[in-house]
Short mmCIF file of C-alpha atoms in Angstrom, two decimals:
data_model
loop_
_atom_site.label_atom_id
_atom_site.label_comp_id
_atom_site.label_asym_id
_atom_site.label_seq_id
_atom_site.Cartn_x
_atom_site.Cartn_y
_atom_site.Cartn_z
CA UNK F 116 31.47 26.04 -20.40
CA UNK F 117 30.50 22.67 -21.39
CA UNK F 118 32.28 22.48 -24.07
CA UNK F 119 35.81 23.20 -22.44
CA UNK F 120 34.68 21.01 -19.52
CA UNK F 121 36.72 17.33 -19.38
CA UNK F 122 33.76 14.97 -20.93
CA UNK F 123 33.45 11.65 -20.03
CA UNK F 124 32.77 8.53 -22.03
CA UNK F 125 29.80 7.82 -23.83
CA UNK F 126 28.36 4.30 -22.83
CA UNK F 127 25.42 2.72 -24.33
CA UNK F 128 23.18 2.24 -20.81
CA UNK F 129 19.72 1.41 -21.90
CA UNK F 130 19.16 -1.58 -23.71
CA UNK F 131 16.18 -1.19 -26.30
CA UNK F 132 13.31 -3.02 -23.99
CA UNK F 133 14.59 -0.86 -21.21
CA UNK F 134 14.01 2.23 -23.90
CA UNK F 135 10.45 0.50 -25.37
CA UNK F 136 8.95 -0.05 -21.93
CA UNK F 137 9.93 2.90 -20.47
CA UNK F 138 7.82 5.28 -23.12
CA UNK F 139 5.07 2.46 -23.11
CA UNK F 140 4.82 3.06 -19.23
CA UNK F 141 4.59 6.88 -18.81
CA UNK F 142 2.24 6.82 -21.78
CA UNK F 143 0.27 4.42 -20.17
CA UNK F 144 0.51 5.96 -16.44
CA UNK F 145 -0.17 9.54 -17.80
CA UNK F 146 -3.37 8.06 -19.46
CA UNK F 147 -4.07 5.99 -16.43
CA UNK F 148 -4.12 9.05 -14.04
CA UNK F 149 -6.24 11.40 -16.08
CA UNK F 150 -8.74 8.58 -16.46
CA UNK F 151 -8.75 7.74 -13.13
CA UNK F 152 -8.98 11.02 -11.65
CA UNK F 153 -12.08 10.88 -14.45
CA UNK F 154 -13.63 7.62 -12.84
CA UNK F 155 -12.90 9.03 -9.18
CA UNK F 156 -14.80 12.25 -10.00
CA UNK F 157 -17.91 10.21 -10.26
CA UNK F 158 -17.55 9.24 -6.63
CA UNK F 159 -15.43 11.99 -4.85
CA UNK F 160 -14.66 9.92 -1.48
CA UNK F 161 -12.46 6.93 -0.30
CA UNK F 162 -13.60 4.99 2.37
CA UNK F 163 -11.98 1.97 4.60
CA UNK F 164 -13.91 -1.66 4.33
CA UNK F 165 -16.05 -3.16 2.16
CA UNK F 166 -18.40 -0.99 1.78
CA UNK F 167 -19.19 3.11 1.49
CA UNK F 168 -20.88 4.26 4.57
CA UNK F 169 -23.77 6.34 3.74
CA UNK F 170 -25.22 6.08 7.16
CA UNK F 171 -22.14 5.45 9.12
CA UNK F 172 -18.78 7.34 8.53
CA UNK F 173 -16.10 5.26 7.56
CA UNK F 174 -14.64 8.23 4.84
CA UNK F 175 -11.21 8.78 5.19
CA UNK F 176 -11.66 11.80 1.99
CA UNK F 177 -14.27 13.10 0.33
CA UNK F 178 -14.71 16.11 -2.09
CA UNK F 179 -17.32 18.43 -2.02
CA UNK F 180 -19.12 21.50 -3.34
CA UNK F 181 -21.13 23.97 -1.11
CA UNK F 182 -23.13 26.79 -2.28
CA UNK F 183 -22.43 30.13 -0.55
CA UNK F 184 -23.00 33.93 -0.75
CA UNK F 185 -19.59 34.07 -3.02
CA UNK F 186 -20.34 31.14 -5.21
CA UNK F 187 -19.70 27.53 -4.87
CA UNK F 188 -16.82 26.73 -2.91
CA UNK F 189 -14.53 23.40 -2.87
CA UNK F 190 -14.60 21.55 0.24
CA UNK F 191 -11.87 19.30 0.80
CA UNK F 192 -12.31 16.52 3.58
CA UNK F 193 -9.73 14.31 5.08
CA UNK F 194 -10.02 12.34 7.90
CA UNK F 195 -11.72 14.98 10.10
CA UNK F 196 -10.24 18.37 8.94
CA UNK F 197 -11.80 20.86 6.38
CA UNK F 198 -9.66 22.56 3.30
CA UNK F 199 -11.28 25.49 1.15
CA UNK F 200 -9.80 23.82 -1.89
CA UNK F 201 -12.05 25.97 -4.33
CA UNK F 202 -10.60 25.79 -7.90
CA UNK F 203 -8.73 22.81 -7.30
CA UNK F 204 -10.87 20.60 -5.94
CA UNK F 205 -14.50 19.95 -4.97
CA UNK F 206 -15.52 23.20 -7.26
CA UNK F 207 -13.65 24.25 -10.08
CA UNK F 208 -14.77 26.02 -13.54
CA UNK F 209 -17.94 27.27 -11.49
CA UNK F 210 -19.05 23.46 -11.21
CA UNK F 211 -18.97 20.56 -8.63
CA UNK F 212 -15.80 18.47 -9.62
CA UNK F 213 -13.47 16.26 -7.38
CA UNK F 214 -10.59 17.14 -9.76
CA UNK F 215 -10.57 20.15 -12.38
CA UNK F 216 -11.27 19.91 -15.68
CA UNK F 217 -7.75 19.84 -16.95
CA UNK F 218 -6.74 16.86 -14.54
CA UNK F 219 -9.17 14.29 -16.36
CA UNK F 220 -9.54 12.87 -19.41
CA UNK F 221 -12.25 13.08 -20.98
CA UNK F 222 -12.05 16.84 -20.25
CA UNK F 223 -15.68 17.00 -19.43
CA UNK F 224 -17.48 14.36 -17.12
CA UNK F 225 -18.21 11.31 -18.76
CA UNK F 226 -17.48 8.02 -16.69
CA UNK F 227 -18.33 5.60 -19.69
CA UNK F 228 -15.56 6.92 -21.80
CA UNK F 229 -13.21 7.24 -19.02
CA UNK F 230 -13.41 3.60 -17.88
CA UNK F 231 -12.80 2.37 -21.46
CA UNK F 232 -9.92 4.15 -21.75
CA UNK F 233 -8.47 3.61 -18.35
CA UNK F 234 -8.84 -0.05 -18.84
CA UNK F 235 -7.19 -0.33 -22.52
CA UNK F 236 -4.03 1.08 -20.85
CA UNK F 237 -4.67 -0.72 -17.73
CA UNK F 238 -3.99 -3.85 -20.26
CA UNK F 239 -1.07 -2.41 -22.16
CA UNK F 240 0.93 -1.23 -18.53
CA UNK F 241 0.10 -4.86 -17.05
CA UNK F 242 1.22 -6.60 -20.50
CA UNK F 243 4.24 -4.57 -20.49
CA UNK F 244 5.30 -4.92 -17.17
CA UNK F 245 4.61 -8.55 -17.41
CA UNK F 246 6.84 -8.85 -20.29
CA UNK F 247 9.75 -6.75 -18.87
CA UNK F 248 9.56 -8.71 -15.56
CA UNK F 249 10.17 -12.14 -17.50
CA UNK F 250 12.82 -10.68 -19.75
CA UNK F 251 14.45 -8.84 -16.46
CA UNK F 252 14.57 -12.24 -15.01
CA UNK F 253 16.24 -14.34 -18.16
CA UNK F 254 19.09 -11.70 -18.50
CA UNK F 255 19.46 -10.72 -15.35
CA UNK F 256 18.01 -7.16 -15.77
CA UNK F 257 16.32 -7.24 -12.26
CA UNK F 258 19.80 -7.13 -10.42
CA UNK F 259 20.96 -3.78 -11.80
CA UNK F 260 17.44 -2.68 -9.71
CA UNK F 261 18.05 -4.39 -6.44
CA UNK F 262 20.81 -2.78 -3.88
CA UNK F 263 23.70 -4.61 -3.15
CA UNK F 264 24.88 -4.66 0.49
CA UNK F 265 27.47 -2.24 -0.46
CA UNK F 266 25.06 0.26 -2.44
CA UNK F 267 23.40 0.32 1.25
CA UNK F 268 25.98 1.29 3.61
CA UNK F 269 27.05 4.11 0.67
CA UNK F 270 23.01 5.51 1.16
CA UNK F 271 24.22 7.93 3.56
CA UNK F 272 27.02 9.64 1.14
CA UNK F 273 24.29 8.75 -1.62
CA UNK F 274 21.61 11.21 -0.09
CA UNK F 275 23.93 13.89 1.05
CA UNK F 276 25.80 13.85 -2.79
CA UNK F 277 21.41 14.59 -3.89
CA UNK F 278 20.96 17.12 -1.54
CA UNK F 279 24.36 18.89 -2.46
CA UNK F 280 23.11 18.32 -5.87
CA UNK F 281 26.42 16.64 -6.43
CA UNK F 282 25.07 14.15 -9.22
CA UNK F 283 27.43 11.79 -10.61
CA UNK F 284 26.95 9.98 -14.18
CA UNK F 285 28.09 6.33 -13.75
CA UNK F 286 27.66 3.17 -15.57
CA UNK F 287 25.34 2.01 -13.20
CA UNK F 288 22.41 3.15 -11.03
CA UNK F 289 23.39 4.81 -7.34
CA UNK F 290 21.54 3.46 -4.76
CA UNK F 291 18.63 5.98 -4.36
CA UNK F 292 17.85 5.55 -7.96
CA UNK F 293 17.77 1.43 -7.09
CA UNK F 294 15.63 2.01 -4.66
CA UNK F 295 12.82 4.43 -6.48
CA UNK F 296 12.88 2.17 -9.85
CA UNK F 297 12.99 -1.21 -7.62
CA UNK F 298 10.00 0.38 -5.60
CA UNK F 299 7.81 1.32 -8.59
CA UNK F 300 8.49 -1.61 -10.97
CA UNK F 301 8.70 -4.17 -8.15
CA UNK F 302 6.30 -2.95 -5.24
CA UNK F 303 4.12 0.30 -6.61
CA UNK F 304 3.05 -0.95 -10.31
CA UNK F 305 2.12 -4.52 -9.34
CA UNK F 306 0.34 -3.05 -6.17
CA UNK F 307 -1.90 -0.75 -8.33
CA UNK F 308 -3.10 -3.84 -10.42
CA UNK F 309 -3.52 -5.90 -7.66
CA UNK F 310 -5.95 -3.20 -5.77
CA UNK F 311 -7.17 -2.37 -9.04
CA UNK F 312 -8.35 -5.94 -9.40
CA UNK F 313 -9.65 -5.82 -6.12
CA UNK F 314 -12.44 -3.56 -7.33
CA UNK F 315 -13.88 -6.16 -9.76
CA UNK F 316 -16.42 -7.96 -8.64
CA UNK F 317 -15.45 -10.94 -10.71
CA UNK F 318 -12.35 -10.75 -9.76
CA UNK F 319 -13.65 -10.75 -6.24
CA UNK F 320 -15.14 -13.70 -6.85
CA UNK F 321 -11.79 -15.52 -8.23
CA UNK F 322 -9.68 -14.24 -5.65
CA UNK F 323 -12.02 -13.55 -2.15
CA UNK F 324 -8.84 -14.37 -0.16
CA UNK F 325 -6.96 -11.19 -2.11
CA UNK F 326 -10.10 -8.89 -1.31
CA UNK F 327 -9.48 -9.98 2.60
CA UNK F 328 -6.23 -9.77 2.49
CA UNK F 329 -6.49 -5.96 1.55
CA UNK F 330 -9.18 -5.39 3.78
CA UNK F 331 -12.06 -4.92 1.57
CA UNK F 332 -13.41 -3.27 -1.80
CA UNK F 333 -13.41 0.15 -0.54
CA UNK F 334 -9.91 -0.22 1.30
CA UNK F 335 -8.53 -1.40 -1.95
CA UNK F 336 -10.09 1.62 -3.85
CA UNK F 337 -8.32 3.98 -1.36
CA UNK F 338 -5.03 2.11 -1.68
CA UNK F 339 -5.37 2.43 -5.44
CA UNK F 340 -5.71 6.22 -5.04
CA UNK F 341 -2.82 6.28 -2.71
CA UNK F 342 -0.56 4.08 -4.83
CA UNK F 343 -1.18 6.79 -7.53
CA UNK F 344 -0.04 9.52 -5.15
CA UNK F 345 3.16 7.99 -4.55
CA UNK F 346 3.09 7.34 -7.96
CA UNK F 347 2.60 11.33 -9.14
CA UNK F 348 5.27 12.19 -6.24
CA UNK F 349 7.75 9.32 -8.52
CA UNK F 350 7.00 11.28 -11.64
CA UNK F 351 8.04 14.76 -10.11
CA UNK F 352 10.77 13.52 -8.19
CA UNK F 353 11.97 12.05 -11.61
CA UNK F 354 11.35 14.94 -13.52
CA UNK F 355 13.02 17.16 -11.45
CA UNK F 356 16.27 14.72 -11.20
CA UNK F 357 16.21 14.22 -15.11
CA UNK F 358 16.13 18.67 -15.17
CA UNK F 359 19.07 18.93 -12.47
CA UNK F 360 21.16 15.98 -13.62
CA UNK F 361 21.16 17.08 -17.28
CA UNK F 362 18.47 16.73 -19.03
CA UNK F 363 19.82 16.74 -22.96
CA UNK F 364 22.23 13.35 -21.73
CA UNK F 365 19.33 11.95 -19.60
CA UNK F 366 16.83 11.94 -22.40
CA UNK F 367 19.33 10.90 -25.38
CA UNK F 368 19.70 7.85 -22.87
CA UNK F 369 16.53 6.44 -22.52
CA UNK F 370 15.82 7.89 -26.28
CA UNK F 371 18.74 6.19 -28.16
CA UNK F 372 20.23 4.16 -25.07
CA UNK F 373 23.67 6.54 -25.41
CA UNK F 374 24.64 8.38 -22.16
CA UNK F 375 27.77 10.27 -20.97
CA UNK F 376 29.47 9.70 -17.96
CA UNK F 377 31.04 12.36 -15.61
CA UNK F 378 34.49 12.95 -16.37
CA UNK F 379 36.86 9.82 -14.73
CA UNK F 380 33.63 7.26 -14.45
CA UNK F 381 34.87 3.75 -15.86
CA UNK F 382 32.68 2.53 -18.71
CA UNK F 383 33.42 -0.52 -17.77
CA UNK F 384 30.18 -2.31 -16.67
CA UNK F 385 31.33 -4.06 -13.52
CA UNK D 244 22.86 25.80 -16.09
CA UNK D 245 22.99 25.94 -20.13
CA UNK D 246 21.94 29.49 -21.27
CA UNK D 247 20.19 28.07 -24.28
CA UNK D 248 16.94 29.77 -24.57
CA UNK D 249 15.69 27.14 -27.02
CA UNK D 250 16.48 24.28 -24.65
CA UNK D 251 14.90 26.05 -22.00
CA UNK D 252 11.33 26.88 -24.29
CA UNK D 253 11.47 23.23 -24.54
CA UNK D 254 11.64 22.18 -21.17
CA UNK D 255 8.73 24.70 -20.37
CA UNK D 256 6.96 23.09 -23.48
CA UNK D 257 7.07 19.52 -22.30
CA UNK D 258 4.62 20.19 -19.12
CA UNK D 259 2.14 22.44 -20.62
CA UNK D 260 1.62 19.62 -23.37
CA UNK D 261 1.23 17.01 -20.90
CA UNK D 262 -1.04 19.24 -19.34
CA UNK D 263 -3.53 19.78 -22.47
CA UNK D 264 -2.87 15.74 -23.42
CA UNK D 265 -6.34 15.42 -21.18
CA UNK D 266 -8.38 16.86 -24.12
CA UNK D 267 -6.68 14.35 -26.53
CA UNK D 268 -9.50 12.01 -25.81
CA UNK D 269 -12.50 14.34 -26.16
CA UNK D 270 -15.16 13.85 -28.15
CA UNK D 271 -14.42 10.06 -28.65
CA UNK D 272 -18.05 9.69 -27.09
CA UNK D 273 -19.58 8.35 -30.61
CA UNK D 274 -18.68 5.28 -32.69
CA UNK D 275 -15.20 5.65 -34.07
CA UNK D 276 -12.50 3.04 -34.83
CA UNK D 277 -10.45 4.33 -32.21
CA UNK D 278 -13.27 4.02 -29.79
CA UNK D 279 -13.77 0.07 -31.16
CA UNK D 280 -10.12 -0.98 -30.50
CA UNK D 281 -10.11 0.60 -26.90
CA UNK D 282 -13.59 -1.17 -26.16
CA UNK D 283 -11.52 -3.90 -27.47
CA UNK D 284 -10.10 -4.16 -24.04
CA UNK D 285 -13.21 -5.15 -22.67
CA UNK D 286 -13.73 -8.26 -24.44
CA UNK D 287 -10.10 -8.90 -23.35
CA UNK D 288 -11.19 -8.59 -19.78
CA UNK D 289 -14.16 -10.67 -20.02
CA UNK D 290 -12.46 -13.59 -21.92
CA UNK D 291 -9.56 -13.43 -19.01
CA UNK D 292 -12.35 -13.39 -16.49
CA UNK D 293 -14.35 -16.14 -17.92
CA UNK D 294 -11.02 -18.17 -17.47
CA UNK D 295 -10.02 -16.65 -14.01
CA UNK D 296 -13.41 -16.75 -12.23
CA UNK D 297 -15.21 -19.76 -13.71
CA UNK D 298 -18.35 -20.24 -11.62
CA UNK D 299 -16.57 -19.16 -8.42
CA UNK D 300 -19.26 -17.48 -6.10
CA UNK D 301 -19.12 -13.78 -5.28
CA UNK D 302 -18.26 -12.62 -1.50
CA UNK D 303 -21.11 -13.31 0.60
CA UNK D 304 -21.41 -11.67 4.09
CA UNK D 305 -22.51 -12.02 7.13
CA UNK D 306 -25.98 -10.13 8.86
CA UNK D 307 -23.38 -7.76 10.83
CA UNK D 308 -22.19 -6.26 7.79
CA UNK D 309 -25.40 -4.81 6.87
CA UNK D 310 -24.88 -1.51 8.46
CA UNK D 311 -27.21 0.83 6.45
CA UNK D 312 -29.94 0.61 4.09
CA UNK D 313 -29.45 0.03 0.67
CA UNK D 314 -28.44 2.96 -1.58
CA UNK D 315 -30.86 3.08 -4.19
CA UNK D 316 -29.69 4.42 -7.42
CA UNK D 317 -30.97 5.09 -11.12
CA UNK D 318 -35.00 6.03 -11.13
CA UNK D 319 -36.10 5.15 -7.40
CA UNK D 320 -40.00 6.01 -7.87
CA UNK D 321 -40.97 5.25 -11.31
CA UNK D 322 -43.67 7.82 -12.65
CA UNK D 323 -45.40 5.11 -15.43
CA UNK D 324 -49.34 4.70 -14.58
CA UNK D 325 -49.22 0.96 -15.64
CA UNK D 326 -46.70 0.58 -13.04
CA UNK D 327 -48.62 2.72 -10.78
CA UNK D 328 -51.55 0.63 -11.20
CA UNK D 329 -49.77 -2.54 -10.87
CA UNK D 330 -48.49 -1.28 -7.43
CA UNK D 331 -51.70 -0.07 -6.16
CA UNK D 332 -53.32 -3.50 -6.75
CA UNK D 333 -50.24 -4.92 -4.51
CA UNK D 334 -48.47 -6.64 -7.78
CA UNK D 335 -51.63 -8.96 -8.13
CA UNK D 336 -52.08 -8.23 -11.77
CA UNK D 337 -48.45 -8.10 -12.43
CA UNK D 338 -46.60 -11.12 -14.56
CA UNK D 339 -43.26 -11.71 -15.35
CA UNK D 340 -43.39 -13.00 -19.02
CA UNK D 341 -40.68 -15.45 -20.35
CA UNK D 342 -40.26 -15.29 -23.81
CA UNK D 343 -37.81 -15.53 -27.41
CA UNK D 344 -36.14 -19.10 -27.87
CA UNK D 345 -37.64 -21.28 -25.44
CA UNK D 346 -39.55 -24.24 -25.65
CA UNK D 347 -42.14 -23.10 -22.88
CA UNK D 348 -42.69 -19.22 -22.49
CA UNK D 349 -44.08 -18.71 -19.13
CA UNK D 350 -46.35 -15.91 -17.72
CA UNK D 351 -45.15 -15.94 -13.65
CA UNK D 352 -47.14 -14.29 -11.01
CA UNK D 353 -45.10 -13.06 -7.96
CA UNK D 354 -46.98 -15.93 -6.05
CA UNK D 355 -45.83 -18.26 -8.58
CA UNK D 356 -42.28 -17.10 -7.97
CA UNK D 357 -42.31 -16.98 -4.46
CA UNK D 358 -43.40 -20.91 -4.44
CA UNK D 359 -40.33 -21.74 -6.18
CA UNK D 360 -37.10 -22.55 -3.70
CA UNK D 361 -35.78 -19.27 -2.94
CA UNK D 362 -32.32 -18.37 -2.21
CA UNK D 363 -31.19 -15.99 0.29
CA UNK D 364 -27.20 -14.02 -0.40
CA UNK D 365 -25.61 -11.10 1.42
CA UNK D 366 -23.82 -9.42 -1.21
CA UNK D 367 -22.15 -6.45 -1.94
CA UNK D 368 -23.42 -3.80 -4.51
CA UNK D 369 -20.74 -2.34 -6.38
CA UNK D 370 -22.19 1.08 -8.13
CA UNK D 371 -20.21 1.98 -11.55
CA UNK D 372 -19.42 4.93 -9.45
CA UNK D 373 -17.24 3.30 -7.60
CA UNK D 374 -19.60 3.06 -3.93
CA UNK D 375 -20.89 -0.02 -2.60
CA UNK D 376 -23.37 -1.35 -0.16
CA UNK D 377 -23.88 -4.64 1.26
CA UNK D 378 -27.70 -5.74 1.67
CA UNK D 379 -29.50 -8.74 1.72
CA UNK D 380 -31.55 -10.28 -1.21
CA UNK D 381 -34.04 -13.07 -1.37
CA UNK D 382 -35.86 -14.48 -4.61
CA UNK D 383 -35.55 -17.12 -6.75
CA UNK D 384 -32.54 -18.42 -9.09
CA UNK D 385 -32.71 -17.32 -12.78
CA UNK D 386 -31.85 -20.87 -13.34
CA UNK D 387 -34.74 -22.42 -11.97
CA UNK D 388 -37.18 -19.93 -14.39
CA UNK D 389 -34.78 -20.71 -17.22
CA UNK D 390 -35.28 -24.45 -16.62
CA UNK D 391 -38.83 -23.79 -16.43
CA UNK D 392 -38.97 -22.17 -19.78
CA UNK D 393 -36.02 -24.76 -21.06
CA UNK D 394 -34.17 -22.43 -23.63
CA UNK D 395 -33.45 -23.92 -27.18
CA UNK D 396 -30.42 -24.66 -28.35
CA UNK D 397 -29.94 -21.36 -30.10
CA UNK D 398 -30.42 -19.49 -26.98
CA UNK D 399 -27.36 -17.47 -26.24
CA UNK D 400 -28.50 -14.33 -24.61
CA UNK D 401 -31.15 -12.90 -22.54
CA UNK D 402 -32.47 -9.52 -22.49
CA UNK D 403 -34.27 -7.95 -19.17
CA UNK D 404 -36.84 -5.21 -19.33
CA UNK D 405 -38.04 -3.04 -16.95
CA UNK D 406 -41.20 -1.06 -16.46
CA UNK D 407 -39.51 2.13 -15.19
CA UNK D 408 -38.95 4.99 -17.86
CA UNK D 409 -35.73 6.59 -17.26
CA UNK D 410 -35.67 9.01 -20.37
CA UNK D 411 -38.17 10.71 -21.70
CA UNK D 412 -37.10 11.93 -25.35
CA UNK D 413 -38.89 13.54 -28.20
CA UNK D 414 -39.37 9.67 -29.59
CA UNK D 415 -41.57 9.01 -26.51
CA UNK D 416 -40.15 7.57 -23.55
CA UNK D 417 -37.26 5.12 -22.84
CA UNK D 418 -37.34 1.80 -20.67
CA UNK D 419 -34.91 0.51 -18.78
CA UNK D 420 -33.14 -2.69 -20.32
CA UNK D 421 -30.39 -4.68 -19.87
CA UNK D 422 -28.61 -8.63 -20.92
CA UNK D 423 -26.83 -11.06 -19.68
CA UNK D 424 -25.36 -14.09 -21.46
CA UNK D 425 -26.49 -17.60 -20.66
CA UNK D 426 -23.24 -18.05 -18.28
CA UNK D 427 -23.82 -15.59 -15.79
CA UNK D 428 -27.89 -15.82 -16.38
CA UNK D 429 -26.95 -19.35 -15.10
CA UNK D 430 -24.90 -18.70 -12.25
CA UNK D 431 -26.31 -19.79 -9.04
CA UNK D 432 -25.78 -15.91 -7.33
CA UNK D 433 -28.07 -14.74 -10.21
CA UNK D 434 -31.61 -14.24 -8.87
CA UNK D 435 -34.76 -12.76 -9.61
CA UNK D 436 -35.11 -11.02 -6.03
CA UNK D 437 -38.32 -9.88 -4.75
CA UNK D 438 -37.55 -9.56 -1.26
CA UNK D 439 -34.51 -7.19 0.25
CA UNK D 440 -33.12 -7.41 4.03
CA UNK D 441 -35.86 -9.15 5.49
CA UNK D 442 -38.84 -7.60 3.61
CA UNK D 443 -40.47 -7.17 0.60
CA UNK D 444 -38.35 -5.27 -2.29
CA UNK D 445 -39.14 -1.62 -1.87
CA UNK D 446 -40.07 0.71 -4.32
CA UNK D 447 -36.76 2.41 -4.75
CA UNK D 448 -34.88 -0.71 -5.15
CA UNK D 449 -36.92 -1.99 -8.16
CA UNK D 450 -40.56 -3.38 -6.76
CA UNK D 451 -41.92 -6.24 -7.26
CA UNK D 452 -38.43 -8.21 -8.93
CA UNK D 453 -35.19 -6.89 -9.98
CA UNK D 454 -32.28 -8.85 -11.13
CA UNK D 455 -29.33 -9.46 -9.05
CA UNK D 456 -26.03 -10.33 -10.95
CA UNK D 457 -23.22 -10.49 -7.95
CA UNK D 458 -20.45 -10.34 -10.39
CA UNK D 459 -21.36 -7.40 -12.27
CA UNK D 460 -21.70 -3.99 -11.58
CA UNK D 461 -25.04 -2.31 -10.47
CA UNK D 462 -25.91 -1.37 -14.07
CA UNK D 463 -26.66 -4.78 -15.30
CA UNK D 464 -29.08 -5.23 -12.67
CA UNK D 465 -32.17 -3.76 -13.84
CA UNK D 466 -35.22 -2.76 -11.79
CA UNK D 467 -38.97 -3.00 -11.89
CA UNK D 468 -38.99 -6.31 -14.52
CA UNK D 469 -41.69 -7.02 -16.40
CA UNK D 470 -40.13 -9.41 -19.19
CA UNK D 471 -37.21 -12.01 -19.79
CA UNK D 472 -36.39 -12.68 -23.47
CA UNK D 473 -34.35 -15.51 -24.46
CA UNK D 474 -32.16 -14.48 -27.78
CA UNK D 475 -29.51 -16.14 -29.80
CA UNK D 476 -27.86 -12.77 -30.07
CA UNK D 477 -28.42 -9.12 -28.94
CA UNK D 478 -30.12 -6.97 -30.88
CA UNK D 479 -28.40 -4.03 -29.91
CA UNK D 480 -25.40 -3.01 -27.15
CA UNK D 481 -27.21 -4.64 -24.96
CA UNK D 482 -28.60 -2.25 -22.38
CA UNK D 483 -29.65 1.20 -21.76
CA UNK D 484 -26.33 2.48 -20.29
CA UNK D 485 -24.50 0.21 -23.02
CA UNK D 486 -25.98 2.28 -25.38
CA UNK D 487 -24.52 5.50 -23.91
CA UNK D 488 -20.57 4.07 -23.80
CA UNK D 489 -20.75 1.85 -20.81
CA UNK D 490 -18.92 -1.61 -21.38
CA UNK D 491 -21.11 -4.64 -21.79
CA UNK D 492 -19.65 -6.88 -19.81
CA UNK D 493 -19.57 -4.92 -15.95
CA UNK D 494 -17.65 -7.48 -14.17
CA UNK D 495 -15.03 -5.03 -13.42
#
């Protein structure tokens, strides 16, 4: 069917720098997520404020395990509500574990190695993000990610099109793409770096105002976890959109730069 | 939708590949070129934070922020008989030895340390596991003790040695130890603490003397101290946990 249908023009859409940074970020974020969950497992609880309440309650999330006659049960506590999450959170593979073995690097408990790998890829992510920000400032690429007034007026129609899975392959990003990519690159990723740094006691000495702004080290840790959850959500939707929009065309564009537009679309960059 | 079965298989294989990715780094605990490369990030972090933090002080808190007892970690009740004998004597026979690359080796009693100008600070203790706890610490600045011992020009690092056996193996017990560079040793908030929350330092928190290095994580802050050794270079990875894969620089 695809062979008989009219085809749009093939355009060079993703520059080499975009493609390289895309894959550097994909790799870094994948490793950061799984080593991050390893680190989280060393103390699978989240709090608000400067410290962790052991003799008072400022927790917002706690994963734990409970011995019962039916065996070890995983318990997830969120803001006063308890859920049995055996096999996924709190207890899995017959042992007490925040996140399960398949979700952590290394797969077994090893906080030291998790930290070593996490910080290596944190540097890789930070370095490539800074390079990309600098380059996109210089070549104006950042403007392609900022919605224009016309984009925003088209937002309801674009949402409706996405919901009906009427996906257009255009020369430029649509407004939902712009909002999500700009949100990830300009807000979420810098936010992950800042909240990560605010867990560092040495960085706290260097920038105590940033720690105060975030509301304390344990709040920073909670926000880091929240940012991670949003990035996972982005990843899921991103992959879903790639599959729905035609995975081969999308993969080709992020590997080679070449992208086939919908029939009737102009290859004109404007 | 394309009916090409290979394409579908490819799509299904991708998430499976991702999910099995967590085993890629398994077995990287020991020494290996890959491990050394990854650990290089710690040197980069150290250099960057040295530049960014310089001599800045760690945040200090108010009394109202002390909302709970100080959570102890690691060994909390040393079983070593020499330690227990010293504890029974009320630390009367306990001495802190300062040796190595110094002009004047010292042997200080607790009374001598307490006679030196004290520093009290309310700080946040961050454990490598991820939790934090605020407490008040009183002690003598390590810089004052070092000034009395007068480090030689070649002095670069110091070891702090503990009395508690943290691990018992076939080759005998391993007592906890740690190390610092002079930059952190001479920092004004780096103290040898003998008091906590207005009381003598409890055994669980390192009596009679423990280290506080407020810009690093808890594992640097050795408890149950008995000796400080000033050296030109580290002879090992620098500490009990460092020998077990943790980074020597624990500012992050």
